Coordinates of C-alpha atoms in Angstrom, one line a residue:
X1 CA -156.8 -155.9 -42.1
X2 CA -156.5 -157.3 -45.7
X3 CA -154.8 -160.3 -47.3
X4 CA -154.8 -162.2 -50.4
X5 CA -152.0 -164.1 -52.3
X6 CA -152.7 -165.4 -55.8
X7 CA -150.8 -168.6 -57.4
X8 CA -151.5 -170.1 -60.5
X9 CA -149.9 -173.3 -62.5
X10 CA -148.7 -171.5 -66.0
X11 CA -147.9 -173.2 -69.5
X12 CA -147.5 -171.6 -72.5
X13 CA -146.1 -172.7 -75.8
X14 CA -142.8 -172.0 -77.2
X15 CA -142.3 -170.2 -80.5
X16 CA -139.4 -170.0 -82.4
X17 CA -139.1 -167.2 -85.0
X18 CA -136.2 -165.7 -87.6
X19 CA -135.9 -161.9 -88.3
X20 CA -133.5 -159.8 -89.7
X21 CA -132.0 -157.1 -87.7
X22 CA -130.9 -153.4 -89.2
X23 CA -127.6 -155.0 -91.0
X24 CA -129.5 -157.5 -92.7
X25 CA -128.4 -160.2 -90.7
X26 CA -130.9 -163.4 -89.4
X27 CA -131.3 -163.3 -85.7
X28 CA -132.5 -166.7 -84.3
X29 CA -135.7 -165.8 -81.6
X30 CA -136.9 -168.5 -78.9
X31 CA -139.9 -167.6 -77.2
X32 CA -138.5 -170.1 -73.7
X33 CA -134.3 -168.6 -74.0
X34 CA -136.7 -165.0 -73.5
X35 CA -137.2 -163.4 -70.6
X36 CA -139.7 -164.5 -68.1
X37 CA -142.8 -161.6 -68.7
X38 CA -146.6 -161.5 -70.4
X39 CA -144.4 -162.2 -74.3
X40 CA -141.8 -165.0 -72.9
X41 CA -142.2 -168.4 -72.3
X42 CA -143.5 -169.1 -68.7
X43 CA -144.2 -172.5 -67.2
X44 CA -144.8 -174.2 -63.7
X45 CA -146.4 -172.7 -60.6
X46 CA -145.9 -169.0 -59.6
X47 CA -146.6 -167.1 -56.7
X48 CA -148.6 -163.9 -58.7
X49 CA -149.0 -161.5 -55.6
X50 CA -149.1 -162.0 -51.8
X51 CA -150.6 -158.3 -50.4
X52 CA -151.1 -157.3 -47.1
X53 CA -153.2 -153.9 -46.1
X54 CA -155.2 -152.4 -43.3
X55 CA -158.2 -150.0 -44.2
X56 CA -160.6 -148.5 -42.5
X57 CA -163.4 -145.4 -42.1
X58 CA -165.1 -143.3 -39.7
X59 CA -169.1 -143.0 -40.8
X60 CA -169.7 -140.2 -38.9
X61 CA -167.4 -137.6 -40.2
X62 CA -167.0 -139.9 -43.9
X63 CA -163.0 -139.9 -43.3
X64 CA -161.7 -143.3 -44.6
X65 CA -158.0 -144.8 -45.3
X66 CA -156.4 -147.4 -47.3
X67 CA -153.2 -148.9 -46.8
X68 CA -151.7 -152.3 -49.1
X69 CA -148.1 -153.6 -49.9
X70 CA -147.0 -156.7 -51.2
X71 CA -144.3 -159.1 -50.1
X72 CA -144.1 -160.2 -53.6
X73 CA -143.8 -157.1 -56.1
X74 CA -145.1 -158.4 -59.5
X75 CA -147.3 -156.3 -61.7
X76 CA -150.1 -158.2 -63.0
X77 CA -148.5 -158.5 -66.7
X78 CA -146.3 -160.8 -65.1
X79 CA -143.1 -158.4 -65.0
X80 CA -141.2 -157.6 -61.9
X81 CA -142.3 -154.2 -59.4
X82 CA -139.7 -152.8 -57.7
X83 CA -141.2 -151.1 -55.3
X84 CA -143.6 -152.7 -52.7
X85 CA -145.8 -150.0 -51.7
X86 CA -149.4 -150.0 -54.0
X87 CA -151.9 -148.2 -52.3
X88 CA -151.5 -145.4 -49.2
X89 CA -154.3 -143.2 -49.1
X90 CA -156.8 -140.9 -47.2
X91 CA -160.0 -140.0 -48.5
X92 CA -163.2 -138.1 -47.8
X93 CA -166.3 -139.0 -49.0
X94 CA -169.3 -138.3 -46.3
X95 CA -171.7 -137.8 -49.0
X96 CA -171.8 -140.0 -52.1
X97 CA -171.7 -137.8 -55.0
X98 CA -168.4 -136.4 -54.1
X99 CA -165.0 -137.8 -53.2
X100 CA -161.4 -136.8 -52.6
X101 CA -158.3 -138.5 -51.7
X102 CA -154.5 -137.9 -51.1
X103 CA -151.8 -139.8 -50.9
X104 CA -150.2 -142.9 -53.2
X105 CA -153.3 -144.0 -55.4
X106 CA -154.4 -145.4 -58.8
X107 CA -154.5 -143.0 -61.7
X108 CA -158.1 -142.7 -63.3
X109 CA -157.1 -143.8 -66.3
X110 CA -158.2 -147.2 -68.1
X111 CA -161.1 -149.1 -66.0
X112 CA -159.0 -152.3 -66.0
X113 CA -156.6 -150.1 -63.8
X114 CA -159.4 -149.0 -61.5
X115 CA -160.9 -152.6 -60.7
X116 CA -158.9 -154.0 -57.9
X117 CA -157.0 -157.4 -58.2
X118 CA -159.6 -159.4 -56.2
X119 CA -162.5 -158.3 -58.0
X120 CA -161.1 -159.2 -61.4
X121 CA -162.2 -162.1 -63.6
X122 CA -158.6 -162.2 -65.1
X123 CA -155.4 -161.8 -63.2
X124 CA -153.7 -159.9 -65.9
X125 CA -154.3 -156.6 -67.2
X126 CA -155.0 -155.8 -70.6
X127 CA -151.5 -155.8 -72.5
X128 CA -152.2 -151.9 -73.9
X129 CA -152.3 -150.9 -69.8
X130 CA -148.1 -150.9 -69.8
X131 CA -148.5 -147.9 -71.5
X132 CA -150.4 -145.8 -69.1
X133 CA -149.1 -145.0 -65.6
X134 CA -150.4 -147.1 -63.0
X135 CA -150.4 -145.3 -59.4
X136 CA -148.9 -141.7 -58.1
X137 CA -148.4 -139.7 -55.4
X138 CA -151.3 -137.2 -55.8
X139 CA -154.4 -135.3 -54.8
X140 CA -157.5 -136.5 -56.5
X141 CA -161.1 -135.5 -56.9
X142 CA -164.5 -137.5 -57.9
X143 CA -167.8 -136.4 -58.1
X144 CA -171.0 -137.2 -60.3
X145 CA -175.3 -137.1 -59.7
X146 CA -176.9 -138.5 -56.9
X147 CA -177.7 -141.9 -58.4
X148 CA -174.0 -142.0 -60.1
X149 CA -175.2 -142.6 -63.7
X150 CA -172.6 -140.1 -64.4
X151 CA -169.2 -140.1 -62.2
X152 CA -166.5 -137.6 -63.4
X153 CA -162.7 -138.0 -61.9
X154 CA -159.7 -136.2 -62.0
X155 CA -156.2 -135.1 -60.5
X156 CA -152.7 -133.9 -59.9
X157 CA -150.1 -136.5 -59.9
X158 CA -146.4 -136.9 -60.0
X159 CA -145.0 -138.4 -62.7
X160 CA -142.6 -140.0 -61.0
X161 CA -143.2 -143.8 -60.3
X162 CA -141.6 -144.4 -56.9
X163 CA -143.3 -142.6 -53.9
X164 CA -140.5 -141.7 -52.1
X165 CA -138.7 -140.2 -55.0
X166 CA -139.0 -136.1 -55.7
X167 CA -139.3 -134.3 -58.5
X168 CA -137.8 -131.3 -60.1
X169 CA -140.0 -128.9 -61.1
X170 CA -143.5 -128.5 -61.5
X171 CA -143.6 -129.1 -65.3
X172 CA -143.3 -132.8 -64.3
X173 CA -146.9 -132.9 -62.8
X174 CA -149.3 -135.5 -64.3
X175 CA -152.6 -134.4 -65.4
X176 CA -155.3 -136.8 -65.7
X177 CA -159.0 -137.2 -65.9
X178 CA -162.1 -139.5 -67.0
X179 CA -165.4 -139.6 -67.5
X180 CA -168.0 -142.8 -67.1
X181 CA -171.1 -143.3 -68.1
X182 CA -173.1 -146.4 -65.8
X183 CA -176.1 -146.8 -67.8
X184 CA -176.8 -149.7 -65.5
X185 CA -177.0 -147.6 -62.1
X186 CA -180.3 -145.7 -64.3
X187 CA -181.8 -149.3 -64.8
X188 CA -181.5 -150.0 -61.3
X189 CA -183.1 -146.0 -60.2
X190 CA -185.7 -147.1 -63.0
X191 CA -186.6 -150.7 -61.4
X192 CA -185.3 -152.3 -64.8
X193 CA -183.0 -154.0 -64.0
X194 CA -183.6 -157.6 -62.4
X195 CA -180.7 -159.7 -63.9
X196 CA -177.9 -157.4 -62.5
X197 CA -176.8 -156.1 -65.6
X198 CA -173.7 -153.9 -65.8
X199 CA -172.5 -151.8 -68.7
X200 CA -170.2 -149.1 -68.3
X201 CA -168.5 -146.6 -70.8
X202 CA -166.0 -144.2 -70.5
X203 CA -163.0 -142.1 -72.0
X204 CA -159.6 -140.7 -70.3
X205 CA -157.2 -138.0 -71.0
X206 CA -153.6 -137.4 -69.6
X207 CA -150.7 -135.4 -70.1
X208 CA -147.7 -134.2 -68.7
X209 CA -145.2 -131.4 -70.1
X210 CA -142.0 -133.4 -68.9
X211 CA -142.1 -136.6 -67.7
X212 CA -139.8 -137.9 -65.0
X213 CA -138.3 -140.8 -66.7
X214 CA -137.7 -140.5 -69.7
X215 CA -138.2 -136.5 -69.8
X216 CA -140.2 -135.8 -72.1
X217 CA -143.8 -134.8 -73.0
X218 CA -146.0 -137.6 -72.4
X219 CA -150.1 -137.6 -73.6
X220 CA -152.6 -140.3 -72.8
X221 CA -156.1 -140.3 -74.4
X222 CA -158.6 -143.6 -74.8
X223 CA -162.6 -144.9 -74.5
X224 CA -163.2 -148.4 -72.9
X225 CA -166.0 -150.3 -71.8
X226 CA -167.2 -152.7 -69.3
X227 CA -169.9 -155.1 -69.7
X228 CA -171.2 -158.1 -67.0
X229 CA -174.2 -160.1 -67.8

């Protein structure tokens, strides 16, 4: 079993601003009469996430499960989830240079998606990552060389958000797939690496014909990095 809650004490500074809308007309913006998400005003304590899970695996036939909720459904840019399942998963991965998994899972899409809440140094995501989708309903495949300096994933997803929503037709299947590059894991196989160096590169593509909401042809495509010294 798994738990973890997160609360932090927020302030951030109000900003006032005047525009003019499509008629020409001023419209007054207050950053703190705005609301409450990663561009509003916030301030006081907050309850980030509470999740619960269970996970577990059997070593001798490499079968392995992952199960996590939260009581408190906030995505990590601050704005409100509405639906409390995150992770629900089974996966196979006996030997290490291959994987595969079914179920409810995170897309392999920016790296900041893929690192788990506890193991970030942040609590919020990088602002770009609302526009990619976070997890789906889907089968997904991993693989790469024995001493994972390369480490290729992709999948079938559905595009729609909610797991216990259906779509209609099979045009409304996500596509998605990345590529990574751990030039640290050949330090390590090389004996090179004594300070624990990390550096990791890597580019994802995705695409569906007709997504579920709104429908219509959705494409993803990016390169990141990750660095720890």
């Amino acid at each position: 079993p798994t738990a973890m809650m997160r609360a932090s004490f927020i302030y951030t500074f109000s900003e006032q601003r005047t525009v003019l809308n499509n008629q020409g007309q001023e419209v007054n913006l207050d950053s703190t009469r705005a609301p409450t998400s990663l561009f509003g005003h916030r301030e006081g304590f907050v309850i980030e996430n509470v999740e619960l899970g269970m996970k577990g695996r059997f070593n001798s036939i490499g079968l392995y499960y992952k199960l996590k909720f939260e009581l408190v459904p906030r995505e990590k840019d601050g704005n409100r989830n509405d639906d409390y399942l995150r992770d629900a998963y089974f996966g196979w991965n006996r030997y290490t240079f291959f994987d595969v998994r079914l179920g409810r899972l995170k897309l392999p899409l920016s790296q900041a998606n893929l690192i788990s809440t506890a193991n970030r140094a942040l609590p919020y995501s990088p602002t770009l990552d609302v526009l990619i989708p976070r997890r789906r309903l889907g089968l997904q495949l991993s693989g790469g060389d024995p001493w994972q300096m390369f480490r290729f994933t992709g999948g079938i997803y559905n595009s729609v958000n909610r797991a216990e929503e259906q779509q209609s037709d099979f045009d409304q299947l996500l596509y998605a797939a990345r590529l990574d590059f751990n030039l640290h894991n050949a330090l390590d196989y090389a004996g090179l690496n004594p300070l624990d160096f990390e550096f990791r590169i890597g580019g994802y593509i995705g695409w569906v014909k007709e997504n579920f909401d709104p429908q219509t042809e959705h494409q993803w495509l990016g390169v990141d990095m990750h660095m720890h010294i």
